[in-house]
Amino acid sequence: MKKDNKKQEIASPNTSAQQIGRRDIIKGLAAIPVLGAFSYAWLRKNNIDETYRKNMREVVNLTSQPVELAPSVKEGKPIRIGIIGFGIRGKQLMRAAGFPEPTWIDEQIKAHAENKQNTNYQDYMEQEQLNIEINGVCDIFSVYSREAAIAGSNVNREGAAGKMGKEPRQYKTYLELLDAPDIDAVIIAAPDHWHAPMAIEAAKRGKHVYCEKPVSWTVPETYELVRVVKEKGIVFQLGHQGRQTESYTRAKEAIDKNVLGKVNLIEVCTNRNDPNGAWVYDIHPEASPSTIDWAQFLGQAPYHEFSLERFFRWRCWWDYSTGLNGDLLTHEYDALNQIMNLGIPGSVASSGGIYFFKDGRTVPDVLQVVMEFPKQDLSFLYSATLASGRSRGKVIMGHDANMEISDRLVIKADPESTQYKKKIEEGLIDPNTPIYSFTPGKKGADGFATATEQYFASRGLLYTYRNGLRVDTTHLHIKEWLNCIHAGIQPSCNIDRAFEEGISAHMSTKALLENRRVFWDADKQVIV
Amino acid sequence: MSKKHIIASYSNTQTFLLVALRLLLGWYFLYEGIVKIANPDWSSYGYLMDSQGFFAGIFHAMAAKANVVAAADWLNKWGLTLIGLGLLLGFLTQYALFFGMLLLIMYYCSHPPLASVTYLIPQEGSYLWVNKTLIEIFAMALLMVFPTGQIVGIDRFITKWTKK
């Protein structure tokens, strides 16, 4: 302790200011070795990280660059569009196509003024223009028809006070719209029981079709639609915008490169927990028998007297709807069909019930569907509830690894994997740590996101402002369709994929309603 | 000037511990800065959005502006690195401490460990009102009133050169 009493000496007023002695140099630079140690530690850490990355790249060699945006729609003569159906989905589709309702624009501007974090308006205005014209609209509810016409004239994407362009013509029936010579292509967003009849009539007239999912309401019309679309050679796109999701593209690459080994089980889900998610939509105050063409709404559906519930909440009745099977199972099925080329299942079993929304509906709000794909040696399990928000991702289970897909994509090796056995034993792969993780918008992709990054990414808080825009997948899906019309080729969710989607959904509905397992006879191309 | 006379009276142990504390803080700042510079995808956006408590509105507003986020990114990357280097080398130590405290105060205000909040950022410990950031702030304040740059550090030369 005595040594401690020796006082430290620094530049005391008595020492000459200019003179720096050996002692000063030693003391002045005494911390340099610590910097040396820091550099060593840092290089070593980099080295370890790089070795790990290199290893992972050897194991999972997937593209690390973001999926590139498709080229802009061709300039010159615009494609002339008609829209049939301007309900919730119709409005979204028109917006995605670049024709928002002026009132929607005003709402977004207001929302941004109230909350600067809400950048919907800014994001929307950055959405690319698709070089189309809206020449005709048709909705059998006069209020929606009028709204569609106004949206169709909103060429500059302005609010109510803005300058509108030429208003598209309002048609009382879809057939009149389809007969119009100034319409090249139609977007169909009518209820399920109208999808195929409208698409068939459009195709017969040589009009290109973007049709909302599911492709059809009955089995026979599905065959008819395929026949007419192929015969007429029109460009058909089914509205599964998931086709444009970046993580699905990456998931497909992982499957193609056999990263998961032999896949034997797929688990996909729907979880919603609010009336809107359960199709209990608002009833418009101006809706009445005088503003709605009820007879046209019914179409091929069984007769029922005028009902506002049935008109606005048609998804709740088999009379017009395809239930969870057509509305939500199809999204999951199409995602997996895109990733794994599933095709039509060999057999389907299904069960469920109306367990929560006892509001007079006839379609279940809880549903399980099991599809068997004997050719691929795998089962596809769909599980849905409209009354619990417990979120479950899409999980693809393989012998060597499993993959979970949400907005992100995470692959983890299986501890008992054959393919990775050696690397696991050598400690080069840790089954508890992702061997690959991908977050849309992030430049690189590897299994190396820090814990913090992973937390942020899972809440969608990462990279939002970094690598360009947040792009609406529906917009991209319409854009692909338009590009294909210009190029004369078929898009990603073409009529063949639509047929597979439609038949798979019909098989699950049939299995549920007939309370039996139904089979696909691939030779005869019929459900048995 | 009178403060400098106080410095002259540290014991060896006192100097050793004060310098060690400075070096540890310097190491910590430097590495936090360098990992951010080395990661092209790093952004302060998520952290700003995760803010809660009295000042959350300010930090959220910052996150909403891309150019503010870009500035915050730059200031964090280079600020942390330069502060770290300053503390390690004993170079402009008092300034490094001052700006270091400023950064830490911002971190504390953006993520106060209040009883009522939970953050997305995983925490390895349990904190209530007092967290490591707050302790670091006080450790740095302590180093400001017990300076060591002039004893062990490049500031020793600066002091000599500037002295007439």
XYZ file of C-alpha atoms in Angstrom:
692
model
C 0.000 0.000 0.000
C 2.898 2.257 0.494
C 3.522 2.361 -3.184
C 0.049 3.786 -3.583
C 1.066 6.852 -1.758
C 3.360 7.809 -4.527
C 1.562 10.651 -6.206
C 0.897 10.661 -9.932
C 2.686 13.304 -11.794
C 1.350 14.993 -14.851
C 2.103 18.151 -16.670
C 2.602 20.200 -13.593
C 3.017 23.951 -13.912
C 6.656 23.581 -12.952
C 7.657 21.347 -15.836
C 8.592 22.847 -19.122
C 5.602 22.721 -21.459
C 7.512 21.925 -24.612
C 9.620 19.134 -23.252
C 8.187 15.654 -23.648
C 10.309 13.058 -21.979
C 10.532 9.283 -22.323
C 8.250 8.930 -19.353
C 5.608 11.075 -21.085
C 5.785 8.956 -24.222
C 5.372 5.716 -22.289
C 2.468 7.056 -20.253
C 0.880 8.920 -23.139
C 0.816 5.828 -25.320
C 0.278 3.290 -22.535
C -3.203 2.419 -23.818
C -2.045 1.533 -27.344
C -1.550 -2.175 -26.463
C -5.230 -2.273 -25.464
C -6.104 -1.083 -28.956
C -3.846 -3.856 -30.259
C -5.713 -6.399 -28.149
C -9.000 -4.976 -29.424
C -7.892 -5.324 -33.046
C -6.779 -8.887 -32.427
C -10.082 -9.795 -30.748
C -12.055 -8.178 -33.527
C -10.147 -9.900 -36.325
C -10.511 -13.212 -34.551
C -14.243 -12.720 -34.154
C -14.548 -11.780 -37.836
C -12.602 -14.855 -38.741
C -14.863 -17.149 -36.720
C -17.985 -15.495 -38.155
C -16.666 -15.726 -41.714
C -15.764 -19.402 -41.322
C -19.268 -20.077 -40.012
C -20.817 -18.153 -42.910
C -18.665 -19.992 -45.414
C -19.742 -23.282 -43.908
C -23.378 -22.291 -44.041
C -23.029 -21.192 -47.661
C -21.636 -24.619 -48.471
C -24.601 -26.233 -46.744
C -27.310 -23.906 -48.040
C -26.240 -22.268 -51.248
C -29.204 -20.036 -52.001
C -29.312 -16.743 -53.874
C -28.608 -13.888 -51.548
C -29.898 -11.066 -53.697
C -33.457 -9.728 -53.467
C -35.864 -10.801 -56.192
C -35.720 -8.137 -58.850
C -38.748 -6.076 -59.733
C -40.293 -6.997 -63.070
C -39.775 -4.468 -65.859
C -42.328 -1.678 -66.169
C -45.432 -2.305 -68.229
C -44.829 -1.455 -71.892
C -45.398 2.137 -72.905
C -47.537 3.112 -75.863
C -51.125 2.039 -76.337
C -52.627 1.366 -72.899
C -54.527 -1.834 -72.146
C -58.213 -0.970 -71.712
C -59.683 -2.522 -68.594
C -63.163 -3.248 -67.325
C -63.832 -4.111 -63.700
C -66.692 -6.309 -62.525
C -67.433 -6.040 -58.825
C -66.439 -3.077 -56.664
C -66.878 -4.437 -53.157
C -64.041 -4.749 -50.651
C -61.758 -6.716 -52.978
C -62.716 -4.806 -56.091
C -61.687 -1.541 -54.416
C -58.350 -3.070 -53.382
C -57.716 -4.360 -56.896
C -58.493 -0.985 -58.494
C -56.123 0.667 -56.035
C -53.437 -1.893 -56.807
C -54.001 -1.175 -60.497
C -53.446 2.547 -59.837
C -57.029 3.818 -59.562
C -57.859 4.648 -55.950
C -61.095 6.126 -54.725
C -60.525 9.840 -54.060
C -62.045 9.402 -50.586
C -59.464 6.697 -49.838
C -56.660 9.080 -50.815
C -58.111 11.733 -48.481
C -58.296 9.180 -45.667
C -54.653 8.204 -46.132
C -53.490 11.829 -46.177
C -55.476 12.449 -42.991
C -54.083 9.303 -41.383
C -50.543 10.478 -42.129
C -51.292 13.940 -40.715
C -52.539 12.360 -37.496
C -49.783 9.797 -37.278
C -46.528 10.453 -39.097
C -45.642 6.787 -38.858
C -48.497 5.917 -41.185
C -46.876 6.212 -44.617
C -49.561 4.365 -46.603
C -50.134 7.440 -48.724
C -46.443 7.987 -49.517
C -45.926 4.275 -50.224
C -48.984 4.246 -52.441
C -47.946 7.269 -54.462
C -44.613 5.587 -55.180
C -46.433 2.610 -56.685
C -45.603 2.308 -60.359
C -48.220 3.313 -62.955
C -49.284 0.408 -65.162
C -50.268 2.156 -68.390
C -53.917 1.091 -68.343
C -57.249 2.818 -68.859
C -60.421 1.952 -66.996
C -63.092 2.029 -69.676
C -65.952 0.205 -68.009
C -67.232 -0.700 -64.557
C -70.045 -2.943 -63.413
C -71.498 -3.423 -59.977
C -75.074 -4.419 -59.284
C -75.244 -2.141 -56.223
C -75.726 1.351 -57.676
C -73.652 3.066 -54.973
C -70.651 0.833 -55.694
C -71.129 1.292 -59.425
C -70.954 5.068 -59.027
C -67.907 4.771 -56.728
C -66.178 2.507 -59.231
C -66.747 5.045 -62.010
C -65.230 7.825 -59.894
C -62.219 5.666 -58.970
C -61.802 4.735 -62.624
C -61.554 8.429 -63.491
C -58.944 9.136 -60.788
C -56.044 9.049 -63.242
C -53.827 11.275 -61.092
C -54.503 9.405 -57.815
C -55.920 12.509 -56.160
C -58.282 13.264 -53.299
C -61.883 14.428 -53.715
C -60.778 17.992 -54.502
C -58.415 16.824 -57.245
C -58.788 16.868 -61.005
C -60.371 13.696 -62.354
C -60.035 12.276 -65.859
C -62.696 10.856 -68.155
C -65.197 8.722 -66.281
C -65.541 5.087 -67.398
C -68.940 3.890 -68.531
C -71.130 2.175 -65.907
C -72.711 -1.074 -67.147
C -75.850 -2.583 -65.661
C -74.826 -6.145 -66.519
C -71.451 -7.814 -66.869
C -72.398 -9.112 -70.313
C -72.865 -5.575 -71.635
C -69.456 -4.678 -70.263
C -67.885 -7.745 -71.869
C -69.472 -6.841 -75.226
C -67.964 -3.343 -75.199
C -65.432 -2.970 -78.022
C -63.269 -0.550 -76.021
C -62.393 -3.154 -73.362
C -59.437 -5.515 -73.865
C -59.289 -7.172 -70.472
C -61.359 -7.566 -67.319
C -60.731 -7.804 -63.614
C -63.342 -10.000 -61.938
C -64.028 -9.407 -58.250
C -67.608 -10.632 -57.972
C -68.785 -13.228 -55.402
C -67.448 -16.795 -55.771
C -70.488 -18.169 -57.618
C -69.922 -15.642 -60.397
C -66.175 -16.144 -60.994
C -66.295 -18.918 -63.585
C -69.438 -17.799 -65.485
C -68.008 -14.294 -65.928
C -64.527 -15.550 -66.812
C -65.981 -17.981 -69.354
C -68.050 -15.254 -71.049
C -65.040 -12.923 -71.060
C -62.783 -15.590 -72.578
C -65.400 -16.413 -75.230
C -65.206 -12.763 -76.303
C -61.408 -12.891 -76.388
C -60.995 -10.620 -73.359
C -58.057 -11.297 -71.073
C -59.019 -12.155 -67.504
C -57.690 -11.419 -64.032
C -60.033 -13.426 -61.807
C -60.223 -13.395 -58.040
C -59.793 -16.724 -56.295
C -61.159 -19.337 -56.062
C -61.384 -20.039 -59.748
C -64.853 -21.599 -59.587
C -67.893 -22.429 -57.494
C -68.861 -25.753 -59.101
C -66.766 -28.570 -60.538
C -68.265 -28.643 -64.078
C -67.704 -24.919 -64.713
C -64.020 -25.423 -63.803
C -63.538 -27.757 -66.791
C -65.523 -25.442 -69.046
C -63.403 -22.436 -68.095
C -60.150 -24.292 -68.803
C -61.480 -25.380 -72.182
C -62.573 -21.891 -73.246
C -59.437 -20.126 -71.971
C -57.198 -22.561 -73.875
C -59.329 -22.491 -76.987
C -59.365 -18.687 -77.132
C -55.752 -18.290 -76.022
C -56.500 -15.370 -73.702
C -54.116 -14.432 -70.885
C -55.619 -15.669 -67.628
C -54.332 -14.814 -64.167
C -55.927 -16.175 -60.991
C -55.800 -13.731 -58.079
C -53.355 -15.470 -55.780
C -51.067 -12.517 -55.217
C -48.932 -14.723 -52.946
C -47.246 -15.722 -56.218
C -45.348 -12.418 -55.894
C -44.157 -12.994 -52.313
C -40.392 -12.883 -52.157
C -39.999 -15.472 -49.406
C -41.977 -18.028 -51.474
C -39.535 -17.621 -54.335
C -36.693 -18.284 -51.917
C -38.548 -21.241 -50.378
C -38.943 -22.766 -53.842
C -35.229 -22.430 -54.432
C -34.526 -24.236 -51.144
C -36.856 -27.083 -52.152
C -35.369 -27.324 -55.651
C -31.872 -27.523 -54.155
C -32.961 -30.287 -51.763
C -31.995 -28.332 -48.644
C -34.798 -30.001 -46.653
C -34.206 -33.552 -47.886
C -37.309 -35.669 -48.409
C -40.382 -33.678 -47.367
C -43.163 -35.771 -45.851
C -45.449 -33.293 -44.093
C -46.657 -29.751 -44.731
C -48.654 -27.843 -42.153
C -50.457 -24.636 -43.115
C -53.013 -22.593 -41.203
C -55.466 -19.732 -41.097
C -56.011 -17.867 -37.866
C -58.335 -14.906 -37.621
C -60.239 -13.514 -34.709
C -62.489 -10.655 -35.642
C -65.915 -10.347 -37.283
C -64.408 -8.821 -40.423
C -62.063 -11.783 -40.762
C -65.086 -14.038 -40.352
C -66.814 -12.249 -43.258
C -69.299 -10.304 -41.110
C -68.898 -7.179 -43.228
C -70.732 -3.871 -42.777
C -74.093 -3.406 -44.454
C -74.192 -0.226 -46.521
C -76.887 2.240 -45.303
C -78.057 2.973 -48.844
C -78.510 -0.681 -49.748
C -82.087 -1.710 -50.576
C -84.016 -3.691 -53.191
C -84.136 -0.509 -55.266
C -80.367 0.022 -55.286
C -79.383 -3.656 -55.657
C -80.115 -5.886 -58.649
C -80.926 -8.943 -56.537
C -81.862 -11.218 -59.439
C -78.485 -10.641 -61.054
C -76.742 -11.241 -57.732
C -78.410 -14.653 -57.405
C -77.393 -15.857 -60.870
C -77.025 -19.623 -60.706
C -77.469 -19.642 -56.892
C -80.640 -21.169 -55.402
C -83.525 -18.716 -55.070
C -83.705 -16.733 -51.850
C -85.696 -13.616 -51.105
C -83.845 -10.313 -50.899
C -81.446 -10.243 -47.955
C -78.941 -7.545 -47.056
C -76.964 -10.018 -44.949
C -76.650 -12.407 -47.835
C -75.709 -9.630 -50.242
C -72.921 -8.107 -48.133
C -71.861 -11.222 -46.217
C -72.269 -13.731 -49.018
C -69.128 -15.625 -47.959
C -71.081 -17.069 -45.016
C -73.421 -19.145 -47.258
C -72.598 -22.080 -49.510
C -75.260 -20.631 -51.853
C -72.693 -18.101 -53.105
C -69.478 -18.961 -51.340
C -66.852 -21.683 -51.223
C -66.256 -21.187 -47.493
C -62.838 -21.461 -45.921
C -61.930 -23.976 -48.643
C -62.216 -21.508 -51.486
C -61.423 -18.309 -49.645
C -58.408 -19.151 -47.507
C -57.291 -22.750 -47.960
C -56.686 -21.869 -51.610
C -54.122 -19.183 -50.654
C -52.179 -21.715 -48.602
C -52.537 -24.433 -51.204
C -51.429 -22.143 -54.026
C -48.417 -20.969 -52.016
C -47.307 -24.582 -51.576
C -48.205 -25.455 -55.157
C -45.918 -22.620 -56.194
C -43.103 -23.773 -53.905
C -43.390 -27.544 -54.428
C -45.410 -28.134 -57.640
C -47.912 -30.218 -55.679
C -50.548 -30.598 -58.369
C -53.914 -32.144 -57.502
C -53.996 -34.305 -54.344
C -54.604 -38.047 -54.609
C -57.202 -37.835 -51.869
C -58.727 -35.334 -49.459
C -60.427 -35.698 -46.073
C -62.013 -32.838 -44.189
C -63.952 -31.971 -41.055
C -65.023 -28.893 -39.152
C -68.060 -27.026 -37.953
C -69.734 -23.760 -37.074
C -68.380 -23.418 -33.564
C -68.203 -19.683 -32.886
C -70.147 -17.545 -35.362
C -73.638 -18.950 -34.814
C -75.168 -16.200 -36.926
C -77.124 -18.302 -39.400
C -74.199 -19.016 -41.702
C -73.888 -22.386 -43.403
C -70.108 -22.513 -43.940
C -67.842 -23.689 -41.088
C -65.712 -21.270 -39.099
C -63.362 -24.046 -37.979
C -61.991 -26.404 -40.617
C -59.395 -29.134 -41.015
C -58.358 -30.503 -44.391
C -55.888 -33.304 -45.007
C -54.650 -33.761 -48.555
C -52.583 -36.804 -49.476
C -50.033 -36.643 -52.266
C -49.011 -40.288 -52.703
C -46.810 -39.556 -55.732
C -44.709 -37.138 -53.684
C -45.033 -39.246 -50.493
C -46.387 -36.377 -48.451
C -49.370 -35.101 -46.500
C -50.656 -31.542 -46.615
C -52.467 -30.500 -43.461
C -54.609 -27.352 -43.369
C -56.054 -26.150 -40.105
C -58.193 -23.036 -39.725
C -60.190 -21.102 -37.201
C -61.888 -17.747 -37.564
C -62.116 -17.285 -33.794
C -58.561 -17.459 -32.477
C -55.663 -15.280 -33.446
C -52.923 -17.727 -32.438
C -50.627 -17.302 -35.390
C -49.039 -20.393 -36.942
C -46.688 -20.187 -39.900
C -46.420 -22.450 -42.886
C -44.105 -25.291 -41.937
C -42.515 -27.695 -44.399
C -41.037 -30.706 -42.637
C -38.233 -32.652 -44.278
C -35.951 -35.413 -43.096
C -32.892 -33.153 -43.174
C -34.334 -29.783 -42.265
C -37.553 -27.897 -41.702
C -38.610 -24.574 -43.119
C -41.007 -22.049 -41.643
C -42.403 -19.419 -43.952
C -44.121 -16.246 -42.885
C -43.016 -12.819 -44.085
C -39.607 -14.257 -43.356
C -38.189 -17.647 -44.060
C -36.206 -19.706 -41.595
C -34.576 -23.099 -42.206
C -33.286 -25.245 -39.347
C -31.387 -28.500 -39.696
C -32.893 -31.615 -38.136
C -30.736 -33.137 -35.345
C -31.249 -36.603 -36.903
C -30.583 -35.484 -40.485
C -28.634 -37.807 -42.780
C -27.494 -35.077 -45.158
C -26.084 -32.893 -42.371
C -24.992 -35.702 -40.018
C -21.272 -35.124 -40.486
C -21.462 -31.344 -40.147
C -23.620 -31.629 -37.037
C -21.165 -34.086 -35.474
C -18.270 -31.778 -36.337
C -20.161 -28.987 -34.625
C -20.307 -26.972 -37.844
C -24.102 -26.978 -37.824
C -26.152 -26.274 -34.761
C -29.695 -27.669 -35.148
C -30.957 -24.959 -32.781
C -29.677 -22.116 -34.946
C -31.117 -21.430 -38.406
C -28.881 -22.643 -41.200
C -30.589 -20.062 -43.362
C -32.830 -17.117 -42.699
C -34.226 -14.644 -45.133
C -35.897 -11.322 -44.499
C -37.421 -9.576 -47.520
C -35.590 -6.399 -48.420
C -32.412 -7.355 -46.608
C -29.434 -7.440 -48.939
C -27.668 -10.569 -47.810
C -29.294 -13.685 -46.450
C -27.672 -16.184 -44.146
C -28.195 -17.846 -40.813
C -26.543 -14.985 -39.120
C -29.131 -12.425 -38.098
C -28.467 -11.304 -34.530
C -31.101 -11.984 -31.889
C -32.127 -8.333 -32.007
C -32.444 -8.390 -35.781
C -34.592 -11.492 -35.587
C -36.909 -9.921 -33.035
C -37.306 -6.776 -35.083
C -37.780 -8.679 -38.310
C -40.486 -10.862 -36.788
C -42.393 -7.672 -35.986
C -41.804 -6.256 -39.441
C -39.659 -3.465 -38.076
C -36.543 -4.183 -40.045
C -35.307 -2.827 -43.352
C -38.622 -1.159 -44.098
C -36.945 2.064 -45.062
C -33.718 0.640 -46.289
C -33.920 -1.130 -49.553
C -36.548 0.686 -51.474
C -40.267 0.404 -51.350
C -42.804 -1.714 -49.648
C -44.645 -3.031 -52.651
C -48.179 -4.389 -52.625
C -48.140 -7.985 -53.931
C -51.565 -7.513 -55.566
C -50.075 -4.648 -57.564
C -47.221 -6.915 -58.685
C -49.669 -9.675 -59.590
C -51.736 -7.375 -61.806
C -48.531 -6.007 -63.305
C -47.377 -9.531 -64.210
C -50.728 -10.163 -65.915
C -50.440 -6.940 -67.944
C -46.849 -7.709 -68.922
C -47.982 -11.138 -70.104
C -50.795 -9.609 -72.179
C -48.211 -7.419 -73.931
C -45.853 -10.355 -74.411
C -48.560 -12.864 -75.353
C -47.508 -15.380 -72.711
C -49.224 -16.917 -69.674
C -48.554 -15.642 -66.116
C -47.511 -17.510 -62.962
C -51.031 -18.298 -61.733
C -52.280 -19.342 -65.154
C -55.266 -21.520 -66.048
C -53.413 -24.797 -65.318
C -52.506 -23.653 -61.799
C -56.075 -22.331 -61.457
C -57.471 -25.739 -62.405
C -55.309 -27.443 -59.761
C -56.386 -24.856 -57.183
C -60.063 -25.193 -58.075
C -60.142 -28.989 -58.069
C -58.231 -29.201 -54.770
C -60.681 -26.788 -53.133
C -63.702 -28.628 -54.567
C -62.338 -31.950 -53.306
C -62.032 -30.549 -49.784
C -65.544 -29.083 -49.893
C -66.938 -32.352 -51.224
C -65.115 -34.324 -48.517
C -66.569 -32.038 -45.858
C -70.147 -31.948 -47.133
C -70.332 -35.654 -48.026
C -68.465 -36.586 -44.869
C -66.111 -38.968 -46.681
C -62.656 -39.139 -48.193
C -62.723 -38.154 -51.873
C -60.209 -39.201 -54.530
C -58.815 -37.786 -57.755
C -58.801 -40.096 -60.739
C -55.845 -38.681 -62.627
C -56.454 -40.808 -65.756
C -60.044 -39.756 -66.195
C -59.387 -36.306 -64.643
C -62.427 -36.593 -62.374
C -63.181 -36.422 -58.663
C -64.488 -39.770 -57.339
C -6.745 25.020 -13.592
C -7.311 24.054 -10.016
C -8.853 20.735 -11.129
C -5.586 19.665 -12.675
C -3.920 19.859 -9.308
C -6.442 17.396 -7.952
C -5.466 14.970 -10.702
C -1.927 15.133 -9.648
C -2.849 13.567 -6.361
C -4.203 10.183 -7.546
C -2.572 7.178 -6.003
C -1.335 4.433 -8.330
C -4.309 2.236 -7.520
C -6.706 5.096 -8.094
C -5.103 5.880 -11.432
C -5.068 2.222 -12.416
C -8.754 1.729 -11.637
C -9.878 4.978 -13.237
C -7.868 4.263 -16.395
C -9.112 0.665 -16.466
C -12.730 1.851 -16.231
C -12.068 4.301 -19.088
C -10.487 1.584 -21.239
C -13.364 -0.831 -20.628
C -15.902 1.810 -21.604
C -13.779 2.693 -24.634
C -13.614 -0.942 -25.731
C -17.374 -1.276 -25.332
C -18.156 1.863 -27.373
C -15.614 1.029 -30.062
C -16.951 -2.471 -30.659
C -20.575 -1.263 -30.731
C -19.547 1.278 -33.371
C -17.454 -1.063 -35.461
C -20.028 -3.866 -35.692
C -22.525 -1.329 -36.970
C -20.091 -0.001 -39.563
C -19.259 -3.555 -40.626
C -22.919 -4.506 -41.116
C -24.294 -2.839 -44.264
C -27.840 -3.677 -43.193
C -27.652 -2.172 -39.746
C -30.162 0.577 -39.093
C -31.310 2.483 -36.032
C -34.874 2.251 -37.405
C -35.962 -0.788 -35.387
C -34.468 0.610 -32.193
C -36.169 3.975 -32.659
C -39.496 2.282 -33.376
C -39.098 0.163 -30.262
C -38.945 3.287 -28.081
C -41.426 3.594 -25.243
C -42.047 5.898 -22.304
C -42.243 9.714 -22.075
C -40.130 10.481 -25.121
C -41.336 7.689 -27.404
C -43.201 10.164 -29.626
C -39.976 11.997 -30.497
C -38.113 8.802 -31.371
C -41.003 7.431 -33.402
C -41.184 10.715 -35.315
C -37.460 10.395 -36.026
C -37.983 6.867 -37.341
C -40.716 8.068 -39.680
C -38.290 10.253 -41.640
C -35.864 8.335 -43.830
C -33.277 11.127 -43.828
C -33.392 11.447 -40.033
C -32.900 7.691 -39.734
C -29.947 7.939 -42.122
C -28.430 10.719 -39.991
C -29.052 8.753 -36.783
C -27.398 5.711 -38.378
C -24.333 7.720 -39.326
C -24.055 9.429 -35.950
C -24.370 6.154 -34.095
C -21.851 4.271 -36.217
C -19.167 6.955 -36.227
C -20.080 8.526 -32.901
C -19.710 5.247 -31.040
C -16.484 4.417 -32.879
C -14.831 7.794 -32.329
C -15.936 8.002 -28.709
C -14.563 4.480 -28.206
C -11.239 5.420 -29.773
C -11.079 8.616 -27.731
C -11.593 6.744 -24.475
C -9.164 3.976 -25.387
C -6.392 6.301 -26.492
C -7.079 9.019 -23.955
C -7.503 11.425 -26.856
C -9.780 14.430 -26.241
C -11.041 12.329 -23.366
C -13.316 14.938 -21.808
C -15.079 15.508 -25.134
C -15.382 11.765 -25.724
C -16.951 11.384 -22.276
C -19.310 14.286 -22.868
C -20.588 13.031 -26.221
C -20.660 9.474 -24.941
C -22.938 10.548 -22.107
C -25.117 12.427 -24.566
C -25.590 9.265 -26.642
C -26.273 7.170 -23.549
C -28.843 9.674 -22.279
C -30.627 9.358 -25.627
C -30.555 5.554 -25.349
C -31.884 5.729 -21.814
C -34.671 8.167 -22.736
C -35.699 6.052 -25.721
C -35.813 2.833 -23.682
C -36.478 3.757 -20.043
C -36.868 0.586 -17.932
C -40.286 1.601 -16.634
C -42.445 -0.794 -14.680
C -45.139 -0.657 -17.345
C -43.197 -1.363 -20.537
C -41.802 -4.379 -22.365
C -39.380 -3.996 -25.232
C -38.877 -6.039 -28.360
C -35.145 -5.982 -27.789
C -34.276 -9.079 -25.804
C -32.797 -8.184 -22.436
C -30.398 -10.463 -20.645
C -31.176 -9.114 -17.193
C -33.969 -7.581 -15.159
C -34.177 -3.829 -14.861
C -36.466 -1.424 -13.067
C -35.781 2.291 -13.569
C -32.069 1.598 -13.255
C -30.373 -0.193 -16.109
C -26.837 -0.597 -17.430
C -27.146 2.494 -19.599
C -27.880 4.644 -16.572
C -24.941 3.154 -14.667
C -22.679 3.811 -17.649
C -23.846 7.420 -17.729
C -22.800 7.843 -14.113
C -19.541 5.979 -14.637
C -18.726 8.407 -17.437
C -19.730 11.401 -15.306
C -17.374 10.084 -12.654
C -14.554 9.865 -15.186
C -15.244 13.433 -16.227
C -14.598 14.751 -12.731
C -11.671 12.375 -12.224
C -9.971 12.769 -15.610
C -7.156 10.434 -16.621
C -6.404 11.384 -20.232
C -3.653 13.677 -19.091
C -2.016 10.867 -17.111
C -2.370 7.893 -19.448
C -3.340 9.033 -22.902
C -2.568 11.246 -25.827
C -4.094 14.162 -23.934
C -0.824 14.152 -21.964
C 0.970 15.511 -25.024
C -1.822 17.941 -25.818
C -1.683 19.333 -22.296
C 2.050 19.832 -22.610
C 1.916 21.362 -26.069
C -0.868 23.757 -25.251
C 0.773 24.845 -22.032
C 2.775 28.013 -22.253
